[in-house]
Short mmCIF file of N, CA, C and O in Angstrom, two decimals:
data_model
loop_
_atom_site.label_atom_id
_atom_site.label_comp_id
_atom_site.label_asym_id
_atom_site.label_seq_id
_atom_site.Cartn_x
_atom_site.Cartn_y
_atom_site.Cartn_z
N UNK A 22 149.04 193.95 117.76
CA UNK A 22 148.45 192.64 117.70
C UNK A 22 148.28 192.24 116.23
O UNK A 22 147.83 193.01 115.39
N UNK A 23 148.65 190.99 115.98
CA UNK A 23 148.63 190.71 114.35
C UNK A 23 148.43 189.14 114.68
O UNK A 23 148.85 188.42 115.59
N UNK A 24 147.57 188.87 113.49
CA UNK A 24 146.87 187.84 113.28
C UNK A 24 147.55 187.12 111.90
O UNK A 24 148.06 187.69 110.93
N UNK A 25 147.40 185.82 112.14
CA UNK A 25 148.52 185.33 110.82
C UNK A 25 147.56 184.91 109.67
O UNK A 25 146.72 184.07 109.97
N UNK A 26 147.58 185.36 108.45
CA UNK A 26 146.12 184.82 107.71
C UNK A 26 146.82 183.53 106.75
O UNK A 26 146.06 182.66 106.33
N UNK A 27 147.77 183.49 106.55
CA UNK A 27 148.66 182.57 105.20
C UNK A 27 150.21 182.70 105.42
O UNK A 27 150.95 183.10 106.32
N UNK A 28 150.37 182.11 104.02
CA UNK A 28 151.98 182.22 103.57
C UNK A 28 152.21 182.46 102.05
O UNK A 28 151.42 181.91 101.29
N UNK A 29 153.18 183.21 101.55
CA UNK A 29 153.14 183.99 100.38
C UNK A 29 154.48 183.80 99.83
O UNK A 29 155.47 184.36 100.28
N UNK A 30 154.48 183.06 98.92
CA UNK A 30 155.71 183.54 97.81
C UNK A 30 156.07 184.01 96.59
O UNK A 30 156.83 183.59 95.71
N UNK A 31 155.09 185.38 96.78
CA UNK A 31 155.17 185.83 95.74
C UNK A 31 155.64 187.18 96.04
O UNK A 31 155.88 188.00 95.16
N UNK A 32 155.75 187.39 97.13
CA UNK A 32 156.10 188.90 97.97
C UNK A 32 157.43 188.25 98.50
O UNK A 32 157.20 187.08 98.81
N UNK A 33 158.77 188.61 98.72
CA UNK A 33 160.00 188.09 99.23
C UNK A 33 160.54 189.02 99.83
O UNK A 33 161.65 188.70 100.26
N UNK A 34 160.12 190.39 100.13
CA UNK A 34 160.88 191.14 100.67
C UNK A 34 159.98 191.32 102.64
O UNK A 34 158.76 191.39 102.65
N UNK A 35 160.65 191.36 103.84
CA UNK A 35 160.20 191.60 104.52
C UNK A 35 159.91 193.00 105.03
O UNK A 35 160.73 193.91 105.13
N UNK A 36 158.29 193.04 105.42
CA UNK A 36 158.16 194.84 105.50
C UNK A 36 158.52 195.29 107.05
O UNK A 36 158.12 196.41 107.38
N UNK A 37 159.05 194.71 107.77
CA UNK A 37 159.54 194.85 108.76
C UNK A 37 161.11 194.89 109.34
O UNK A 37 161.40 195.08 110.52
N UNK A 38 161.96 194.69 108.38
CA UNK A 38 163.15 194.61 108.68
C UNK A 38 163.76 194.76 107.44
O UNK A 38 164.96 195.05 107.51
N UNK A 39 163.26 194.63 106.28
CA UNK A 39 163.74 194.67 104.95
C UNK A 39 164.56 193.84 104.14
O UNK A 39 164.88 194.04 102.97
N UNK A 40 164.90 192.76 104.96
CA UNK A 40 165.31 191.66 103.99
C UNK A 40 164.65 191.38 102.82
O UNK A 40 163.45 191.15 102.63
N UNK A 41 165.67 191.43 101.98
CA UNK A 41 165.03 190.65 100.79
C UNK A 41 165.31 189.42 100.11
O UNK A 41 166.25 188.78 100.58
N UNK A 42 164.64 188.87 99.00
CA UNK A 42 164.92 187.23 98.15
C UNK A 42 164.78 186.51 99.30
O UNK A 42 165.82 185.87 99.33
N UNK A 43 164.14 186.21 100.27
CA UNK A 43 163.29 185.54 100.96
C UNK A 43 162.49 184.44 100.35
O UNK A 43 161.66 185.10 99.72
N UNK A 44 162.26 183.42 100.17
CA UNK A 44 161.98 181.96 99.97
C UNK A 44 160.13 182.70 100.48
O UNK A 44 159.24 182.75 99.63
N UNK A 45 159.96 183.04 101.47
CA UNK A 45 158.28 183.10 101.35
C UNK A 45 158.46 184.38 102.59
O UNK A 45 159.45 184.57 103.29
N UNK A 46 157.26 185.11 102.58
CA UNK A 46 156.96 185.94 103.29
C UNK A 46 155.54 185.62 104.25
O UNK A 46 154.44 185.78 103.73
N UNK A 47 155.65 185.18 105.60
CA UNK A 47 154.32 185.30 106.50
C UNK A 47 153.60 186.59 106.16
O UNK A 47 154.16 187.68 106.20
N UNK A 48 151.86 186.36 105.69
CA UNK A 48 150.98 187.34 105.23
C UNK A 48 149.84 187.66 106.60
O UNK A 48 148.86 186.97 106.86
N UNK A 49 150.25 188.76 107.26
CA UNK A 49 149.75 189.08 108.65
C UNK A 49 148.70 189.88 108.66
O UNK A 49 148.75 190.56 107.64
N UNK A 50 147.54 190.23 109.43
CA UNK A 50 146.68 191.22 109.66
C UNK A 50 146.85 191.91 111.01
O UNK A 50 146.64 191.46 112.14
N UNK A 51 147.40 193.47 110.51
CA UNK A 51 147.38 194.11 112.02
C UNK A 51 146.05 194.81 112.52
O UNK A 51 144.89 194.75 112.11
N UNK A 52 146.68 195.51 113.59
CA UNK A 52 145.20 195.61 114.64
C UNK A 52 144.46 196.49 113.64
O UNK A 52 143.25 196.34 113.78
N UNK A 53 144.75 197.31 112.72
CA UNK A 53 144.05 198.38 112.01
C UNK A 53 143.18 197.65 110.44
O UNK A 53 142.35 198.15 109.68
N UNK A 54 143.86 196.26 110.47
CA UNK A 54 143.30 195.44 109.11
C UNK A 54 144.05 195.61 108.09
O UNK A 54 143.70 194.85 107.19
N UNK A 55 145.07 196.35 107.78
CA UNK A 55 146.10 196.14 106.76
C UNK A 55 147.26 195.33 106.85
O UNK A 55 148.17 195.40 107.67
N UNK A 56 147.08 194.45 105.75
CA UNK A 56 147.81 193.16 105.13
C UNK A 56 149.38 193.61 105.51
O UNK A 56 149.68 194.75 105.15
N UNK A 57 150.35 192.88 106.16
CA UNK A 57 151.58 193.19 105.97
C UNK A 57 152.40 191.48 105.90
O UNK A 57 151.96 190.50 106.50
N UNK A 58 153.41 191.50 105.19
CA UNK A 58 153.83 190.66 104.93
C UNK A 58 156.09 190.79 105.40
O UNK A 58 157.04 191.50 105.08
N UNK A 59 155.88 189.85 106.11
CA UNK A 59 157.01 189.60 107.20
C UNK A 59 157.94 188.36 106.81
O UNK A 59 157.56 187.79 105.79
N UNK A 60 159.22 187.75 107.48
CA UNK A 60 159.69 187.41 106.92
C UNK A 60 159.54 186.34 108.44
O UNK A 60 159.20 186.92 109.47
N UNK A 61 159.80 184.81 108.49
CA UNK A 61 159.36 183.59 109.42
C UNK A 61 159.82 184.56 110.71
O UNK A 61 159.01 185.00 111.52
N UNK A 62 161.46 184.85 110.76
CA UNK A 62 161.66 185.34 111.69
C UNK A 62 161.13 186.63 112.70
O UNK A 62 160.91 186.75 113.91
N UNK A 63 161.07 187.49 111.51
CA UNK A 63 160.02 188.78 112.11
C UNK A 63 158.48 188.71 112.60
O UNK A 63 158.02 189.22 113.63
N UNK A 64 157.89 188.07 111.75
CA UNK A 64 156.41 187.13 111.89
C UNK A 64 156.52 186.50 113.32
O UNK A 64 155.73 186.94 114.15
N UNK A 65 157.14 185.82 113.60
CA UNK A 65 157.65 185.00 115.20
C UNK A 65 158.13 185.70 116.29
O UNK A 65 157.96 185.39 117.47
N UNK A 66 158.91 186.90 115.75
CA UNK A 66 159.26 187.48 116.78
C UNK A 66 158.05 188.98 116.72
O UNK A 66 158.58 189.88 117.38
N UNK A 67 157.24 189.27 116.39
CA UNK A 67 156.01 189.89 116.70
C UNK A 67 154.75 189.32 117.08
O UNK A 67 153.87 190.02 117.58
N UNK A 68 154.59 187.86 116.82
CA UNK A 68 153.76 186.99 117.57
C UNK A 68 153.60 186.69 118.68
O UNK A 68 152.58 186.91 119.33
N UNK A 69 155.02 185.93 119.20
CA UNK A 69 155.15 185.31 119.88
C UNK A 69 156.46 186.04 120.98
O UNK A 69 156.79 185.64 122.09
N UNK A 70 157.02 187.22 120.19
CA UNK A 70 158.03 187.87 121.37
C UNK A 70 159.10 187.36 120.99
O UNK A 70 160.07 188.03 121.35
N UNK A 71 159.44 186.18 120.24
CA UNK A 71 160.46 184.91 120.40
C UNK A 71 160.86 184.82 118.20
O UNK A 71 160.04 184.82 117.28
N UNK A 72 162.17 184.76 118.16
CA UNK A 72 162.36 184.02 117.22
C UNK A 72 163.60 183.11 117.11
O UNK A 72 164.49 183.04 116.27
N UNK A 73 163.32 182.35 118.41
CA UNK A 73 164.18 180.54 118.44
C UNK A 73 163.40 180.05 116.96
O UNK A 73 162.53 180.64 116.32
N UNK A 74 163.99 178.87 116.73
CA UNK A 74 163.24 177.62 115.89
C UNK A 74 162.19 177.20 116.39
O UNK A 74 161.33 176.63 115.72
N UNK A 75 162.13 177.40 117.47
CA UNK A 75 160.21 176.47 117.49
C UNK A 75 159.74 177.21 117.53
O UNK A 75 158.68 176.69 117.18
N UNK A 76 159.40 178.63 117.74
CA UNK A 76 158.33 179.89 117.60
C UNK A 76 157.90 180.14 116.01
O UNK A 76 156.81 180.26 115.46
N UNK A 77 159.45 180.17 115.47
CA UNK A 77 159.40 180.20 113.90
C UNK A 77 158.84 179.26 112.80
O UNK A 77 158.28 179.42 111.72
N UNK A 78 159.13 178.49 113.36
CA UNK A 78 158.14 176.77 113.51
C UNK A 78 157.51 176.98 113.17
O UNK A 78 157.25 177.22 111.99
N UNK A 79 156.33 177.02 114.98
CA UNK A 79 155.26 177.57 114.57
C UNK A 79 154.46 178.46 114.08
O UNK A 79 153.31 178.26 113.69
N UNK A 80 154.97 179.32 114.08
CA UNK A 80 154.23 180.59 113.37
C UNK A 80 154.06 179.86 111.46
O UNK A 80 153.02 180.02 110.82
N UNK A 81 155.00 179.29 111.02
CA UNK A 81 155.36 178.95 109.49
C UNK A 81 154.20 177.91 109.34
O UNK A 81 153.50 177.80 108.33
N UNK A 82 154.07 177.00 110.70
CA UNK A 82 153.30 175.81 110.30
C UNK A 82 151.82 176.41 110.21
O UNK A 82 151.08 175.87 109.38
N UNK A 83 151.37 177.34 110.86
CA UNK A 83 150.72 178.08 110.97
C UNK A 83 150.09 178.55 109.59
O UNK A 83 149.07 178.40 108.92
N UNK A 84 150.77 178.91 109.57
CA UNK A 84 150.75 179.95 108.12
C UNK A 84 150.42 179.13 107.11
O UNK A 84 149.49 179.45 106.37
N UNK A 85 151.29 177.67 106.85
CA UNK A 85 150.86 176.75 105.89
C UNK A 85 149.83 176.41 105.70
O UNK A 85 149.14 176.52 104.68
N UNK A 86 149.42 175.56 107.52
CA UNK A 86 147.65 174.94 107.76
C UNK A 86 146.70 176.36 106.73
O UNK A 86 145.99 176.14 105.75
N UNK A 87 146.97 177.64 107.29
CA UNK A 87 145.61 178.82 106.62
C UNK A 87 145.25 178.64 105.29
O UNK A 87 144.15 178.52 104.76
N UNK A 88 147.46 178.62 104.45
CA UNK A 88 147.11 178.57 103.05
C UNK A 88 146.85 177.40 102.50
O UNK A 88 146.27 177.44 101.42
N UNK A 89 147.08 176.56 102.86
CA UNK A 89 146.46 174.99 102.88
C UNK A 89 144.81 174.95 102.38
O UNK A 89 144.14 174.65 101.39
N UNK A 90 144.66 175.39 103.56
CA UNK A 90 142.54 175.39 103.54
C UNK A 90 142.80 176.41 102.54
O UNK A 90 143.07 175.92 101.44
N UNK A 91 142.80 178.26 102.63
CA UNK A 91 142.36 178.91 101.23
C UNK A 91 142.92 178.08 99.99
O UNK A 91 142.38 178.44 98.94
N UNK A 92 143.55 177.38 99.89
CA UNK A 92 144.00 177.63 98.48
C UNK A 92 142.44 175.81 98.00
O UNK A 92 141.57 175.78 97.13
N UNK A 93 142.78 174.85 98.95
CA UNK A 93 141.36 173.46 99.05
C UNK A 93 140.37 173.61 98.93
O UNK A 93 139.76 173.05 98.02
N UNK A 94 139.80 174.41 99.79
CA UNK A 94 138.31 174.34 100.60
C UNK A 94 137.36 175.04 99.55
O UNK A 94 137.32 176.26 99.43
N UNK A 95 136.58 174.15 98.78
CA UNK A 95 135.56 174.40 97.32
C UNK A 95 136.69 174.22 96.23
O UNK A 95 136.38 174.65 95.12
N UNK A 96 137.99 173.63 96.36
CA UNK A 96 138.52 173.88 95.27
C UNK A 96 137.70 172.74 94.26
O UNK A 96 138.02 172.80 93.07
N UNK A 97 136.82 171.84 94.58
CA UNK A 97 135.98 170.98 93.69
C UNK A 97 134.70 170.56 94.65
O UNK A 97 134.50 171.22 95.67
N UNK A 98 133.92 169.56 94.34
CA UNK A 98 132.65 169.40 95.36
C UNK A 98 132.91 168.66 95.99
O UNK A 98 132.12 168.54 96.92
N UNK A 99 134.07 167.72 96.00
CA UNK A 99 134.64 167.27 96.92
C UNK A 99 135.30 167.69 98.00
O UNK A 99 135.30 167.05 99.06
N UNK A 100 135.84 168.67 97.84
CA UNK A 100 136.55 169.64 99.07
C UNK A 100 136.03 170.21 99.97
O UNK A 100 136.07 171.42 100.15
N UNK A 101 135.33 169.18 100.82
CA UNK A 101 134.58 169.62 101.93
C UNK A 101 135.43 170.60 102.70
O UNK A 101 136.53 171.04 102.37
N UNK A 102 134.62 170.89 103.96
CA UNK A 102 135.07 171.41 104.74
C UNK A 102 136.00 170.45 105.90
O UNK A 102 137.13 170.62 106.36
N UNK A 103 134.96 169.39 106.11
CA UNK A 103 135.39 167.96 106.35
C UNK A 103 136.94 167.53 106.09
O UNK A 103 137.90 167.65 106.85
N UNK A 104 136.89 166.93 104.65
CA UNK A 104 137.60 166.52 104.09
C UNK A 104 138.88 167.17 104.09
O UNK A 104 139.84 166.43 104.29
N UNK A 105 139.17 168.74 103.87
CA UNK A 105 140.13 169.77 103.86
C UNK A 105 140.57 169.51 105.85
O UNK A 105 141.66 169.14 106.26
N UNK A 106 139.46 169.81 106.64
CA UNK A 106 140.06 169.76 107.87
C UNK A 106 140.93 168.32 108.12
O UNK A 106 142.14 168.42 108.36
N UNK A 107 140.45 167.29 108.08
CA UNK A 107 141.15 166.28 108.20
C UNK A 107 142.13 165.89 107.57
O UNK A 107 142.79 164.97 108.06
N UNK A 108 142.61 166.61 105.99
CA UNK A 108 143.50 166.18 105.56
C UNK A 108 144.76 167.28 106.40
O UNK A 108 145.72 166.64 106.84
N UNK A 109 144.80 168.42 106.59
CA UNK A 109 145.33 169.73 107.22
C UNK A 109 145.65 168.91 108.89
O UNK A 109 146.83 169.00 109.23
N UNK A 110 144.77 168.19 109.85
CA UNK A 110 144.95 167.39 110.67
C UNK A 110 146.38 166.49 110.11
O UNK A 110 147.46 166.99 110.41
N UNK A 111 146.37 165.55 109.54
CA UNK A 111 147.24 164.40 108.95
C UNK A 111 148.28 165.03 108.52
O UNK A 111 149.24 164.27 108.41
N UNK A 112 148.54 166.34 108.15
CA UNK A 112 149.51 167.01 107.28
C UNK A 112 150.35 167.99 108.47
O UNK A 112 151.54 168.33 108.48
N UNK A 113 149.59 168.20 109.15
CA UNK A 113 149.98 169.39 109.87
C UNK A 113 149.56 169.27 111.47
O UNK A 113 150.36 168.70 112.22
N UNK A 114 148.01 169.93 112.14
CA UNK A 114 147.80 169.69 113.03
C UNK A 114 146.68 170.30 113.18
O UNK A 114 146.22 170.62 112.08
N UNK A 115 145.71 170.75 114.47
CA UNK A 115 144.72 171.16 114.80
C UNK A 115 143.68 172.18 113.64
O UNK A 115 144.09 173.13 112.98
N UNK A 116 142.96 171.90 113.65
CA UNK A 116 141.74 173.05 113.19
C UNK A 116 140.63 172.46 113.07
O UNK A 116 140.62 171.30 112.66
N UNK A 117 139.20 173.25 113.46
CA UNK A 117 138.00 172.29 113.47
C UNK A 117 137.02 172.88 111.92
O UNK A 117 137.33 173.59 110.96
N UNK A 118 135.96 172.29 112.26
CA UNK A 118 135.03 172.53 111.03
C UNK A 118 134.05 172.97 111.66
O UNK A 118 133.63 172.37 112.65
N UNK A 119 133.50 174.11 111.22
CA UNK A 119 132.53 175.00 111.86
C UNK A 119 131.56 175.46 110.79
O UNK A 119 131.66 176.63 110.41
N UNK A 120 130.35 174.43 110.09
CA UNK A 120 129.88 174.78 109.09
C UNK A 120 130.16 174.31 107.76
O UNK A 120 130.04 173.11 107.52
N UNK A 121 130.50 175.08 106.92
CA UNK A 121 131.08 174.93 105.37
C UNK A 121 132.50 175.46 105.63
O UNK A 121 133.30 175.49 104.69
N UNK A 122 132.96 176.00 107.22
CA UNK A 122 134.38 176.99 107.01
C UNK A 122 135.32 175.80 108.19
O UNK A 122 135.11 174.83 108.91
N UNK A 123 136.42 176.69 107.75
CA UNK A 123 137.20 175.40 108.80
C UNK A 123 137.54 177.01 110.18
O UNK A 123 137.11 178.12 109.89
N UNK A 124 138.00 176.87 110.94
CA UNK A 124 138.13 177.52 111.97
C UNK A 124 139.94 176.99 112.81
O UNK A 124 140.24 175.87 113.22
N UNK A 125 140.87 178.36 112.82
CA UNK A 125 142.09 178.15 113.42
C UNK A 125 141.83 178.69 114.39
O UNK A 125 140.90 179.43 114.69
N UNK A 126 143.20 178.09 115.27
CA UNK A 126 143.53 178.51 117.06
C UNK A 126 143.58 179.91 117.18
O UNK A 126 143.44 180.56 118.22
N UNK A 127 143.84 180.43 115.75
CA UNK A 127 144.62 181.66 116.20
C UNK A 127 142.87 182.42 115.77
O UNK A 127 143.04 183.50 115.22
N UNK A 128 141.83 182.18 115.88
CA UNK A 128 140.55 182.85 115.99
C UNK A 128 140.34 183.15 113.87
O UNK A 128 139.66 184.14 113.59
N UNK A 129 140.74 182.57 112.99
CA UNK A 129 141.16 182.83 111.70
C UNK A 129 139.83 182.00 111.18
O UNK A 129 139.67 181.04 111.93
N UNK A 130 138.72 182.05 110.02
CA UNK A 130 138.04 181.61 109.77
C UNK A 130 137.80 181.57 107.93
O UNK A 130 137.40 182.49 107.21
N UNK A 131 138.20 180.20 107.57
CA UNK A 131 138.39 180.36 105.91
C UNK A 131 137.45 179.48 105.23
O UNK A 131 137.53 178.25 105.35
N UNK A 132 136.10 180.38 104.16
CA UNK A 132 135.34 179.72 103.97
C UNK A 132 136.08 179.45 102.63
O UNK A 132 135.62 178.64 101.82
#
């Protein structure tokens, strides 16, 4: 079971299949809590079972909405929690505001 926390391009190699020079690597948490970093296709097809285009999709859009909010949310005093959710809404799609943190589908919580 792995949980999707972001998206990374600073890591290009996938630790699951070993491709490398990869454009970005999905940054995952498995059941034990260590960080592994996957490549759209591998990321999708350990998620979701599936790596068609719309699994990969989603898993990527996914990944964006997380690093979206970490990289916003306090990036000034303007960057509500609010403000970050609704722009991530307009840009992308679902996530609520739960506090000062925003809250994803996939149970992911980024203060």
């Amino acid at each position: 079971m792995y949980k999707v926390l972001g998206i990374n391009d600073d890591v290009t190699t996938c630790e699951c299949c070993g491709r490398s020079n990869l454009k970005a690597t999905v940054v995952l948490e498995s059941a034990d809590g260590s960080m592994v970093h996957f490549g759209k296709d591998c990321a999708a097809r350990v998620m979701t079972g599936d790596n068609r285009s719309s699994a990969v999709k989603s898993i990527e859009s996914l990944a964006r909405r997380i690093a979206y909010a970490r990289r916003w949310l306090n990036h000034t005093p303007a960057h509500t929690a609010a403000v970050v959710a609704n722009a991530i809404r307009v840009r992308f799609c679902g996530c609520s505001v739960v506090g000062d943190s925003l809250s994803f589908p996939n149970g992911i919580l980024v203060s």
